[in-house]
Short mmCIF file of C-alpha atoms and ligand atoms in Angstrom, two decimals:
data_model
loop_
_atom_site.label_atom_id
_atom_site.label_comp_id
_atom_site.label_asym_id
_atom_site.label_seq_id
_atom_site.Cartn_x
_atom_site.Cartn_y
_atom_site.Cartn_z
CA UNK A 12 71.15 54.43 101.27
CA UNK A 13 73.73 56.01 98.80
CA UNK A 14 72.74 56.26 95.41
CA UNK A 15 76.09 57.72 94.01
CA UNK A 16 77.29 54.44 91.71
CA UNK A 17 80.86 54.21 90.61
CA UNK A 18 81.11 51.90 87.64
CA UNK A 19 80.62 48.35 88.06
CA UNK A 20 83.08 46.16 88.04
CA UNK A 21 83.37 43.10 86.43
CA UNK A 22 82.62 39.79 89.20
CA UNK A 23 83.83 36.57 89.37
CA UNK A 24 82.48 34.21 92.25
CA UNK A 25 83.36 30.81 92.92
CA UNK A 26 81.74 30.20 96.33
CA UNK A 27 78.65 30.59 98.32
CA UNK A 28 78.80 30.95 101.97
CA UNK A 29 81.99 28.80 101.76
CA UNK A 30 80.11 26.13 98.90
CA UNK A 31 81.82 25.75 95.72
CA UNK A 32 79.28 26.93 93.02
CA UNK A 33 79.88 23.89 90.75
CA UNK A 34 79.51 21.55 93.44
CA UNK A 35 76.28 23.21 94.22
CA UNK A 36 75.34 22.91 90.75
CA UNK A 37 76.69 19.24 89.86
CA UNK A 38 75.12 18.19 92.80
CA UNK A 39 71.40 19.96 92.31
CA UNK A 40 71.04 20.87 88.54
CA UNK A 41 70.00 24.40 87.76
CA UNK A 42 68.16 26.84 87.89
CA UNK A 43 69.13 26.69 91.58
CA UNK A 44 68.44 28.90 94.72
CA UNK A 45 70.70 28.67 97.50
CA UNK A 46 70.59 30.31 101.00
CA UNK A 47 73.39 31.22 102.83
CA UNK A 48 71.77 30.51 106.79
CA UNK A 49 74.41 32.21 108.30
CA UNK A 50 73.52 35.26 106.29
CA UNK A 51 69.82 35.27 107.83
CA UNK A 52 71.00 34.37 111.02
CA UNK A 53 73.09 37.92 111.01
CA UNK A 54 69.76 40.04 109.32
CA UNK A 55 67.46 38.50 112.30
CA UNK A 56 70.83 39.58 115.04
CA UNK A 57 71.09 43.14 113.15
CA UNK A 58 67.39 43.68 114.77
CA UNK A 59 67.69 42.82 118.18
CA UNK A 60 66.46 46.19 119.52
CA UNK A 61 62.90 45.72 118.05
CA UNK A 62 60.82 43.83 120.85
CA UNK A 63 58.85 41.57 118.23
CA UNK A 64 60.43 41.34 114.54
CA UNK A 65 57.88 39.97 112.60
CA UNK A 66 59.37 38.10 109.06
CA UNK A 67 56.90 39.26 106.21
CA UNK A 68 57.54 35.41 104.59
CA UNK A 69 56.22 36.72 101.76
CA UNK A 70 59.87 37.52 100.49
CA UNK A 71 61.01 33.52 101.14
CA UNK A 72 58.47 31.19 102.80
CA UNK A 73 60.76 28.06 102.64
CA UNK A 74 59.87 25.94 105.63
CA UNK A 75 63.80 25.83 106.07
CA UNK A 76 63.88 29.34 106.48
CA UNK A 77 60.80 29.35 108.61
CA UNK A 78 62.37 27.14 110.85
CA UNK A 79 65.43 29.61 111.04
CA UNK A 80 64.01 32.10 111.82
CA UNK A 81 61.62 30.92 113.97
CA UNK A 82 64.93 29.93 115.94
CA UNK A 83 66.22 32.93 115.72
CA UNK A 84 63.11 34.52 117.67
CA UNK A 85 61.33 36.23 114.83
CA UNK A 86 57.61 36.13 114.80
CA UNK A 87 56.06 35.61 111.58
CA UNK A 88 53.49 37.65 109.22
CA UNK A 89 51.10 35.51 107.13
CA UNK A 90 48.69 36.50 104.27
CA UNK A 91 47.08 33.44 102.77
CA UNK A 92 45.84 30.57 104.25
CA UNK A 93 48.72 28.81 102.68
CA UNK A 94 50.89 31.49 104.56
CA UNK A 95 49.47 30.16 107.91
CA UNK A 96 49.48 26.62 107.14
CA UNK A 97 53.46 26.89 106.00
CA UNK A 98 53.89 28.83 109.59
CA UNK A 99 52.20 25.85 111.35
CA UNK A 100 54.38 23.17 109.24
CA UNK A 101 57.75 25.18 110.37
CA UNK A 102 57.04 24.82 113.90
CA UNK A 103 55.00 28.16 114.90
CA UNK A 104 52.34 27.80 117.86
CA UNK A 105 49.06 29.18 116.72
CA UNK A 106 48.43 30.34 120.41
CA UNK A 107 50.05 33.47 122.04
CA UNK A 108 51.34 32.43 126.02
CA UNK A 109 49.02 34.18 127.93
CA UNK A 110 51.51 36.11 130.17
CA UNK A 111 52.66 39.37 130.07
CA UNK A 112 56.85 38.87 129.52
CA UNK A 113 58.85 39.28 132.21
CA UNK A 114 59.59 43.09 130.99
CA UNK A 115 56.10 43.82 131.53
CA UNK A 116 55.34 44.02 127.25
CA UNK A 117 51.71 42.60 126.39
CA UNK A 118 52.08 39.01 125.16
CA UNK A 119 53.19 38.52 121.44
CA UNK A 120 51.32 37.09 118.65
CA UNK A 121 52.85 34.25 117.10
CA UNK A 122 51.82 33.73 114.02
CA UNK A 123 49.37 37.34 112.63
CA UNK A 124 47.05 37.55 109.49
CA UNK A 125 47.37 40.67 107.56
CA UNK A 126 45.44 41.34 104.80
CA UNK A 127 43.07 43.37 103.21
CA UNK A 128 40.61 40.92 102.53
CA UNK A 129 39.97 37.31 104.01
CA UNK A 130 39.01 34.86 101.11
CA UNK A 131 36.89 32.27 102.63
CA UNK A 132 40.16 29.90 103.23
CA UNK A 133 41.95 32.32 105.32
CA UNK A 134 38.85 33.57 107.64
CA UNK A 135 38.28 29.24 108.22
CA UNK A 136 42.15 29.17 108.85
CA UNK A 137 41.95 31.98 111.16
CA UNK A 138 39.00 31.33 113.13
CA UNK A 139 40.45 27.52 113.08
CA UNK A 140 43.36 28.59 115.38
CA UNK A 141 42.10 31.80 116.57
CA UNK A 142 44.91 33.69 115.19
CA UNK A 143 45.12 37.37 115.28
CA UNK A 144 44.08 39.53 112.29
CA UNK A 145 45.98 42.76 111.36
CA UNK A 146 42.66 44.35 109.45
CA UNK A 147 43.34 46.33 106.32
CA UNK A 148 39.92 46.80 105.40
CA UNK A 149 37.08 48.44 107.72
CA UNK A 150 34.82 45.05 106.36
CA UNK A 151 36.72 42.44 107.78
CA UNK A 152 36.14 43.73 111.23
CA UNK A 153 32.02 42.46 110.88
CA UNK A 154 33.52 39.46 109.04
CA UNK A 155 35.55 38.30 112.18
CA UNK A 156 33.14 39.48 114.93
CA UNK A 157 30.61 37.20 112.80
CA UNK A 158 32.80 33.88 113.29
CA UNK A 159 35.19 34.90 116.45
CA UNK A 160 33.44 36.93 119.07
CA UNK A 161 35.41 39.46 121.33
CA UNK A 162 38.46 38.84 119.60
CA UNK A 163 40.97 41.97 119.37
CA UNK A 164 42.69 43.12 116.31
CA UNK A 165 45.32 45.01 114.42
CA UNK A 166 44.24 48.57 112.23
CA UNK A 167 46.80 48.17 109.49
CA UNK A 168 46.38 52.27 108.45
CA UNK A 169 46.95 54.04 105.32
CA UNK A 170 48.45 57.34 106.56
CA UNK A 171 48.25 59.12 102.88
CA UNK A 172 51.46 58.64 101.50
CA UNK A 173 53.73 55.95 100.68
CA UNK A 174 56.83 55.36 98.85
CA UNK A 175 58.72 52.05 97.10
CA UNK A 176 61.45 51.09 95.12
CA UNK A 177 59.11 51.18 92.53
CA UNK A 178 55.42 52.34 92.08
CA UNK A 179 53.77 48.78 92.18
CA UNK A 180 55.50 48.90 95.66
CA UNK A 181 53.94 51.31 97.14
CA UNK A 182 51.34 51.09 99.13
CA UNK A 183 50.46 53.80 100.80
CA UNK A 184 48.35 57.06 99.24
CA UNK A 185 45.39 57.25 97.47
CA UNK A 186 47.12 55.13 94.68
CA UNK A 187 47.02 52.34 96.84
CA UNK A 188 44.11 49.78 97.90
CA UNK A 189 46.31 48.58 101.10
CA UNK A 190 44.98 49.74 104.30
CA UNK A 191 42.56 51.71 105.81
CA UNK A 192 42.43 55.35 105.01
CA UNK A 193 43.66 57.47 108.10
CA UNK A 194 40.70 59.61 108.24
CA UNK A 195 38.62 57.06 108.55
CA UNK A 196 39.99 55.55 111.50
CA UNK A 197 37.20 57.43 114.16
CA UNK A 198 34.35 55.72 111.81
CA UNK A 199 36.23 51.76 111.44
CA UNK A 200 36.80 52.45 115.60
CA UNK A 201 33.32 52.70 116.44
CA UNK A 202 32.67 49.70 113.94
CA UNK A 203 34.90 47.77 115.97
CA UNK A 204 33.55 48.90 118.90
CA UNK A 205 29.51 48.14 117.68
CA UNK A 206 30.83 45.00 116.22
CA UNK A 207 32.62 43.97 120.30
CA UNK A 208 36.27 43.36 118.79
CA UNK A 209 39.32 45.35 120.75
CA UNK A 210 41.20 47.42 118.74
CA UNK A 211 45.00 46.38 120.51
CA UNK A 212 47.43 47.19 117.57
CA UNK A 213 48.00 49.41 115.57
CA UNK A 214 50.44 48.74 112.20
CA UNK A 215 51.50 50.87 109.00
CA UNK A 216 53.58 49.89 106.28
CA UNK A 217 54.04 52.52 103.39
CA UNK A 218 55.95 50.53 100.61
CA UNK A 219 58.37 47.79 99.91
CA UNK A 220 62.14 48.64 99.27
CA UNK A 221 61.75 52.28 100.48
CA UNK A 222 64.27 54.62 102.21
CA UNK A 223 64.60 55.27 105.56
CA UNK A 224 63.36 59.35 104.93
CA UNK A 225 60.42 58.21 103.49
CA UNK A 226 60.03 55.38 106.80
CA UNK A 227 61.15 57.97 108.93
CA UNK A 228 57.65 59.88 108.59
CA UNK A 229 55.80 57.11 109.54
CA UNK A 230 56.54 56.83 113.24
CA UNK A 231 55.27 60.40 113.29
CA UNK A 232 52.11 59.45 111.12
CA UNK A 233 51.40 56.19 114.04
CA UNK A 234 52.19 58.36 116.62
CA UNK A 235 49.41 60.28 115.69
CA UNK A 236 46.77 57.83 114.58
CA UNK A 237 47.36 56.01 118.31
CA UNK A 238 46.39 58.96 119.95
CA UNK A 239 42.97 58.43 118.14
CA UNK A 240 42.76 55.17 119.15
CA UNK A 241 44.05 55.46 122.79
CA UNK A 242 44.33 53.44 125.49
CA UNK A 243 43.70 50.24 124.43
CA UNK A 244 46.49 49.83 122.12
CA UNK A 245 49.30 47.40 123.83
CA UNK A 246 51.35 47.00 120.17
CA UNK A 247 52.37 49.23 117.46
CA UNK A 248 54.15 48.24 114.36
CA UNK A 249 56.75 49.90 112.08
CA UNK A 250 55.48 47.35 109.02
CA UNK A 251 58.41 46.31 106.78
CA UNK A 252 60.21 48.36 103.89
CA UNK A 253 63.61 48.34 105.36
CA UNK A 254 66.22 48.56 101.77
CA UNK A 255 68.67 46.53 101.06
CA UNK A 256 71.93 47.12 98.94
CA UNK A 257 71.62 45.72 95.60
CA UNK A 258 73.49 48.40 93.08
CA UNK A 259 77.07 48.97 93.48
CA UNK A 260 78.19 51.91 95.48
CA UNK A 261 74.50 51.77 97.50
CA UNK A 262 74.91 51.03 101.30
CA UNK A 263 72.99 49.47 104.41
CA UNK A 264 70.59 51.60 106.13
CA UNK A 265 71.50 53.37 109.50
CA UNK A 266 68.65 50.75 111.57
CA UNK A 267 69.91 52.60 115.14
CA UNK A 268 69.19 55.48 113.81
CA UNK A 269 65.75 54.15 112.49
CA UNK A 270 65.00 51.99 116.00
CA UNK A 271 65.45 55.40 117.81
CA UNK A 272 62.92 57.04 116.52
CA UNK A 273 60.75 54.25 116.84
CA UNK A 274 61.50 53.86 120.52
CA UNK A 275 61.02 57.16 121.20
CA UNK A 276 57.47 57.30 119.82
CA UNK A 277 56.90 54.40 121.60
CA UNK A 278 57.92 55.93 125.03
CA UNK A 279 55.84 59.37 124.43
CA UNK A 280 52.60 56.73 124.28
CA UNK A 281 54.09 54.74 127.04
CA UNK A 282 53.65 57.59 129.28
CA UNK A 283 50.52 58.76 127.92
CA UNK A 284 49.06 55.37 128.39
CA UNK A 285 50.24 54.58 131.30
CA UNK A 286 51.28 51.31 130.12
CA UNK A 287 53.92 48.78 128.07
CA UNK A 288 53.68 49.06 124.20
CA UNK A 289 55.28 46.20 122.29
CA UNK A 290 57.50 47.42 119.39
CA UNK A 291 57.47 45.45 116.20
CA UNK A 292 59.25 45.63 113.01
CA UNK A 293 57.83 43.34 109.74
CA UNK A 294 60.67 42.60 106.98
CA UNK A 295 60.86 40.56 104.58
CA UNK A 296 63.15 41.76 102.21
CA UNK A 297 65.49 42.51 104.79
CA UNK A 298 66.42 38.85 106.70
CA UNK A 299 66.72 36.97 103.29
CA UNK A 300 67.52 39.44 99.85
CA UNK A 301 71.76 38.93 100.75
CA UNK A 302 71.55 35.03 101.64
CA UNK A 303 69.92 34.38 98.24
CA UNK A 304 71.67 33.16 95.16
CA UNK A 305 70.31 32.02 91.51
CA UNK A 306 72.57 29.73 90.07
CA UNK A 307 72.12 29.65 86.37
CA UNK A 308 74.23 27.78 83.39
CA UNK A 309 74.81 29.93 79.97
CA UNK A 310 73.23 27.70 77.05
CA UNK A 311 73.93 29.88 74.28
CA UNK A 312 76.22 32.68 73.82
CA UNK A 313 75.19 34.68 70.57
CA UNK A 314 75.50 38.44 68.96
CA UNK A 315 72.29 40.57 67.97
CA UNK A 316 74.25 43.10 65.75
CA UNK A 317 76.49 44.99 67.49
CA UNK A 318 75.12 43.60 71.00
CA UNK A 319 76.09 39.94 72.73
CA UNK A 320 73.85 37.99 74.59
CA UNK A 321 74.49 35.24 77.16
CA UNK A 322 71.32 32.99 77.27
CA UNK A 323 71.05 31.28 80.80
CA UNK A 324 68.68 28.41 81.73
CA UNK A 325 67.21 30.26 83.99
CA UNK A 326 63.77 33.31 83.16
CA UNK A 327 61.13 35.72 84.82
CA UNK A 328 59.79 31.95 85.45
CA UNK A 329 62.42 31.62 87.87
CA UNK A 330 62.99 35.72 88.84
CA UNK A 331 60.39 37.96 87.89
CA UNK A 332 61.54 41.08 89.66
CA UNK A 333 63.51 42.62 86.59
CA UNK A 334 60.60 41.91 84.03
CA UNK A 335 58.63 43.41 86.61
CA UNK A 336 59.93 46.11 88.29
CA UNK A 337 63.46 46.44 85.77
CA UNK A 338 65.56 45.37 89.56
CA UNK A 339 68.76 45.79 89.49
CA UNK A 340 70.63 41.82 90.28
CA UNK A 341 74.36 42.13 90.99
CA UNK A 342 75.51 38.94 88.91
CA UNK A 343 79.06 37.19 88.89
CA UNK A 344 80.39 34.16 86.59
CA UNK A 345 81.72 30.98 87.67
CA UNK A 346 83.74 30.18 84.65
CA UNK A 347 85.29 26.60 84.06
CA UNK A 348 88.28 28.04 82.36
CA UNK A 349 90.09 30.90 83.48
CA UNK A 350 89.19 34.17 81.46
CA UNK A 351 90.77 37.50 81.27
CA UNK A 352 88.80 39.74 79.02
CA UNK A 353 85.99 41.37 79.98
CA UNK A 354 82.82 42.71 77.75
CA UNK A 355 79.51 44.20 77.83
CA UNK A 356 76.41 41.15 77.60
CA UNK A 357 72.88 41.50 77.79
CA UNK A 358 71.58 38.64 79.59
CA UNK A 359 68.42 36.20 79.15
CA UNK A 360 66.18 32.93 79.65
CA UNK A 361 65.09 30.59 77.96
CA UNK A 362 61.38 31.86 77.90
CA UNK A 363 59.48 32.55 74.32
CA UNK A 364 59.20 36.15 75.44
CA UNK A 365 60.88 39.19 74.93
CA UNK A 366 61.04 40.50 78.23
CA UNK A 367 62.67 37.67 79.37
CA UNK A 368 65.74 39.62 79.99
CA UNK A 369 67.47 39.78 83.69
CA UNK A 370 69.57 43.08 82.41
CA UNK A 371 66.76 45.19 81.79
CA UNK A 372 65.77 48.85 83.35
CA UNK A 373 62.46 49.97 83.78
CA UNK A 374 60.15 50.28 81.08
CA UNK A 375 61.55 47.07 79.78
CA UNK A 376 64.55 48.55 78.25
CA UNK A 377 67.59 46.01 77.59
CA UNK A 378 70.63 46.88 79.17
CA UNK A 379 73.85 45.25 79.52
CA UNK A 380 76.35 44.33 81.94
CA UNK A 381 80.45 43.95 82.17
CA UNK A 382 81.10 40.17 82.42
CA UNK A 383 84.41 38.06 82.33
CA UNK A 384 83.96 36.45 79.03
CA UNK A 385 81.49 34.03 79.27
CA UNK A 386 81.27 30.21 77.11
CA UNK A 387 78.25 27.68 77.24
CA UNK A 388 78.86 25.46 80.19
CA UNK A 389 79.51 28.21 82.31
CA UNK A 390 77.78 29.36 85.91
CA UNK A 391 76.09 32.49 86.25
CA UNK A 392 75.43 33.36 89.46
CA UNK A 393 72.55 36.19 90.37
CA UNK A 394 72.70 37.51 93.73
CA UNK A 395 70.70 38.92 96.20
CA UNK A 396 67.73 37.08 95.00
CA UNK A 397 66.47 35.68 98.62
CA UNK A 398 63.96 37.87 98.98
CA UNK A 399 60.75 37.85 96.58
CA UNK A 400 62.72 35.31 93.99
CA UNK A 401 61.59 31.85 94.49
CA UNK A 402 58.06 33.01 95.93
CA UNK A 403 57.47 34.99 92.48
CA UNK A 404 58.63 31.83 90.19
CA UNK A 405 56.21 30.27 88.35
CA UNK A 406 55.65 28.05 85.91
CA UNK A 407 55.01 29.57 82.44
CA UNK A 408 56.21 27.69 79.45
CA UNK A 409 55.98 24.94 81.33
CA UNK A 410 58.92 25.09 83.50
CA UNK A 411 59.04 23.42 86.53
CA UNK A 412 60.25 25.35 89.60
CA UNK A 413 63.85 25.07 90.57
CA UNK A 414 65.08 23.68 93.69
CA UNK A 415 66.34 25.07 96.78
CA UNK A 416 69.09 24.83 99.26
CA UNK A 417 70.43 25.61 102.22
CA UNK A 418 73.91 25.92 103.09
CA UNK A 419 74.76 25.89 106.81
CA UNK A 420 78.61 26.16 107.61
CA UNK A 421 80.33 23.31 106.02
CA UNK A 422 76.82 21.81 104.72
CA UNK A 423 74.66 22.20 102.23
CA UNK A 424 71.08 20.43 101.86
CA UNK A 425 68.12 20.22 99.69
CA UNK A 426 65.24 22.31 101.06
CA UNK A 427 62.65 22.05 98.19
CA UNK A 428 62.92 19.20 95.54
CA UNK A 429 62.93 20.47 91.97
CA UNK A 430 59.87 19.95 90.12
CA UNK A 431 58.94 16.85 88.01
CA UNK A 432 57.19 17.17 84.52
CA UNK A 433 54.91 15.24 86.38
CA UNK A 434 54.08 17.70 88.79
CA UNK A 435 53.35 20.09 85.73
CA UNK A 436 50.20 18.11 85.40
CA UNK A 437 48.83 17.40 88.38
CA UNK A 438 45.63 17.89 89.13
CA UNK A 439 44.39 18.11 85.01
CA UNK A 440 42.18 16.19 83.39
CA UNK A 441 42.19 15.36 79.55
N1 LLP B 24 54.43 44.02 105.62
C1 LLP B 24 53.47 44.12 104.69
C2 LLP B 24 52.09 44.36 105.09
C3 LLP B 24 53.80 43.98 103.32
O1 LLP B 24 52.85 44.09 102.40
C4 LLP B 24 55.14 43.72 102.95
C5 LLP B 24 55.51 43.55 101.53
C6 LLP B 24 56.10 43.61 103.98
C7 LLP B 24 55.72 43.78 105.30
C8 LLP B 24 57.55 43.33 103.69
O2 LLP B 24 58.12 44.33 102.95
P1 LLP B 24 59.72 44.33 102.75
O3 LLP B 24 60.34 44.44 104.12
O4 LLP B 24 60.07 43.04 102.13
O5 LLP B 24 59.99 45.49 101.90
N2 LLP B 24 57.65 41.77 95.05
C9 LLP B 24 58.23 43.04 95.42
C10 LLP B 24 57.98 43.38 96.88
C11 LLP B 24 56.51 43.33 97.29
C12 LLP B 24 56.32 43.56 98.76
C13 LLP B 24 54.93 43.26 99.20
N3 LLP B 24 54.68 43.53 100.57
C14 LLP B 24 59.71 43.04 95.08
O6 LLP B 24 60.19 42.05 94.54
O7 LLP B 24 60.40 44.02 95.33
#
């Protein structure tokens, strides 16, 4: 990915995947997040050379989007108990089929755990559908022997270095609880071993928006780590981390390049094995960041000195990544009147917060960005918000959580009912 960034230009957008924007929003209210299917459709295709991709639904566990994927092929990651249950209620088997394929790869897991702890939900939801577990902790290996005898299991490894789009994203290193530590891996083998589990995976996955340099030296880092574990590995996993374009002038990763190098460390244990190894790859960002959309309507429209703001209905309640990590959004207006002048606006929510600003840089800074002239009434759109938007919304001040849609070709639907004021209070007692 480029990181050279000509200046931005100003963005108008009246459509999404073919939808007008104020239909969308007549028709739904706002805050509103909309999903282009098509879009994920084409991010599951641009993987086809992995033998297992794996969607980390982390980034958007809609069932809608479940289900798309799921017909797409793509396995799923889950790491909850509600992560598992949402697989189940989108259509994924709990059970692998027993056969080899037809290529000769080991059988794939539908549905796979990976954490670094099981709370006591998630171990009775895996041992409940004897799912398999992807172990980033050395303790959960007693833990499952306990309540699931002979079952095999993934080493999700911490090979010593990581790297993220930002430093709560990465997760590998000794600034990072995720994993098992790579040196440890001859102690947590014979732990397995004592404890009767087979050790058949192997997985690593060194940070979240990274770049393919940095995920470059992790084949290399597996490679190694496999030999340690030997023969009885039949799957090996790239984990997720694959980047998607969200400044201007940034580009889409080179993923042949990337599946290459995979492959071929894949083929040098092949032969040493003597046998198959499955391939799999684990995004999340990737399949859903481009189809996403934030609608938003401007409420108020004001000047702070010598610096405007455009205050949209939407907050960090509804997108947290720029409060929390200062992301970068592309964002575009849907204007009802045509406008020609353009001008610098810092944009925010509604929330009773200061950081409740979606055109701020790390550290919290406010920042603007060129905009067509924008009036209350008027549609902001933020983009690229599919992946790690809804998931992260919550409900401070007392906001309910926006709906979501899907549009399909000429259709659009409802996937997730906005929420009521009476869901606010469900569940509380005066
Ligand atoms: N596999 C594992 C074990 C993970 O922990 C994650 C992400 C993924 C796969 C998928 O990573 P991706 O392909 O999406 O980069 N909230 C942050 C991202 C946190 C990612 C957490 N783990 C954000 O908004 O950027």
């Amino acid at each position: 990915m480029t990181t050279a960034q000509p200046p931005e230009k100003p963005r108008l957008r009246t459509t999404i995947a073919g939808a007008r924007v104020a239909d969308l929003a007549d028709t739904y209210g706002t805050p509103l997040y909309v999903y282009d299917a098509e879009m994920i459709r084409q991010r599951c295709r641009d993987l086809a050379a992995w033998d297992t991709v794996r969607f980390a639904q982390k980034a958007c566990s809609n069932l809608a989007v479940l289900s798309l994927v799921r017909s797409e092929g793509v396995m799923v990651d889950a790491v909850s108990a509600g992560e598992i249950h949402r697989a189940m209620a989108a259509g994924y088997p709990a059970h692998d089929a027993n056969q080899p394929g037809p290529d000769g790869l080991p059988p794939v897991h539908p549905i796979v755990y990976t954490a670094d702890i099981f709370d006591r939900d998630s171990l009775d939801a895996v041992v409940k559908h004897g799912l398999h577990v992807n172990c980033g902790s050395a303790d959960m290996i007693e833990q499952l022997a306990e309540r699931l005898p002979g079952a095999s299991i993934t080493l999700r490894v911490n090979p010593g270095f990581g790297h993220g789009h930002s430093q709560k994203t990465n997760t590998g290193g000794e600034g990072s609880k995720h994993g098992i530590w790579h040196e440890d891996i001859p102690d947590v083998l014979r732990r397995a071993e004592w404890s009767g589990l087979q050790v058949s995976g192997l997985h690593m996955h060194i940070g979240s928006g990274t770049d393919l340099a940095h995920l470059a030296e992790v084949a290399e880092a597996l490679e190694r780590v496999a030999i340690e574990v030997g023969r009885s590995l039949t799957t090996i996993s790239a984990g997720g981390g694959l980047p998607v374009p969200y400044k201007p002038g940034e580009v889409h990763a080179d993923l042949s390049g990337y599946f290459t190098l995979w492959d071929a460390a894949r083929k040098r244990l092949e032969d040493r094995f003597g046998h198959r190894l499955r391939l799999e790859i684990e995004p999340g960002r990737y399949l859903t960041a481009e189809s996403g959309f934030l609608i938003t309507e401007v409420r108020a429209v004001k000047r702070q000195g010598s610096r405007k703001y455009l205050l949209v209905d939407a907050g960090f309640n509804t997108l947290a990544r720029p409060v929390l990590y200062g992301s970068y959004h592309p964002m575009s207006l849907c204007p009802k009147d045509a406008v020609e002048v353009v001008e610098d606006v810092a944009i925010g929510g509604p929330l009773c917060e200061s950081g409740d600003i979606f055109t701020q840089i790390d550290g919290g800074f406010v920042a603007t960005r060129p905009l067509p002239m924008a009036a209350v009434g008027d549609l902001l759109v933020i983009e690229i918000a599919g992946a790690y938007g809804f998931v992260m919304a919550s409900n401070y001040n007392s906001k309910p959580l926006p709906a979501e849609v899907l549009v399909d070709g000429e259709k659009h639907r409802l996937v997730r009912a906005r929420q009521t004021p009476d869901d606010l209070i469900r569940g509380e007692r005066v």
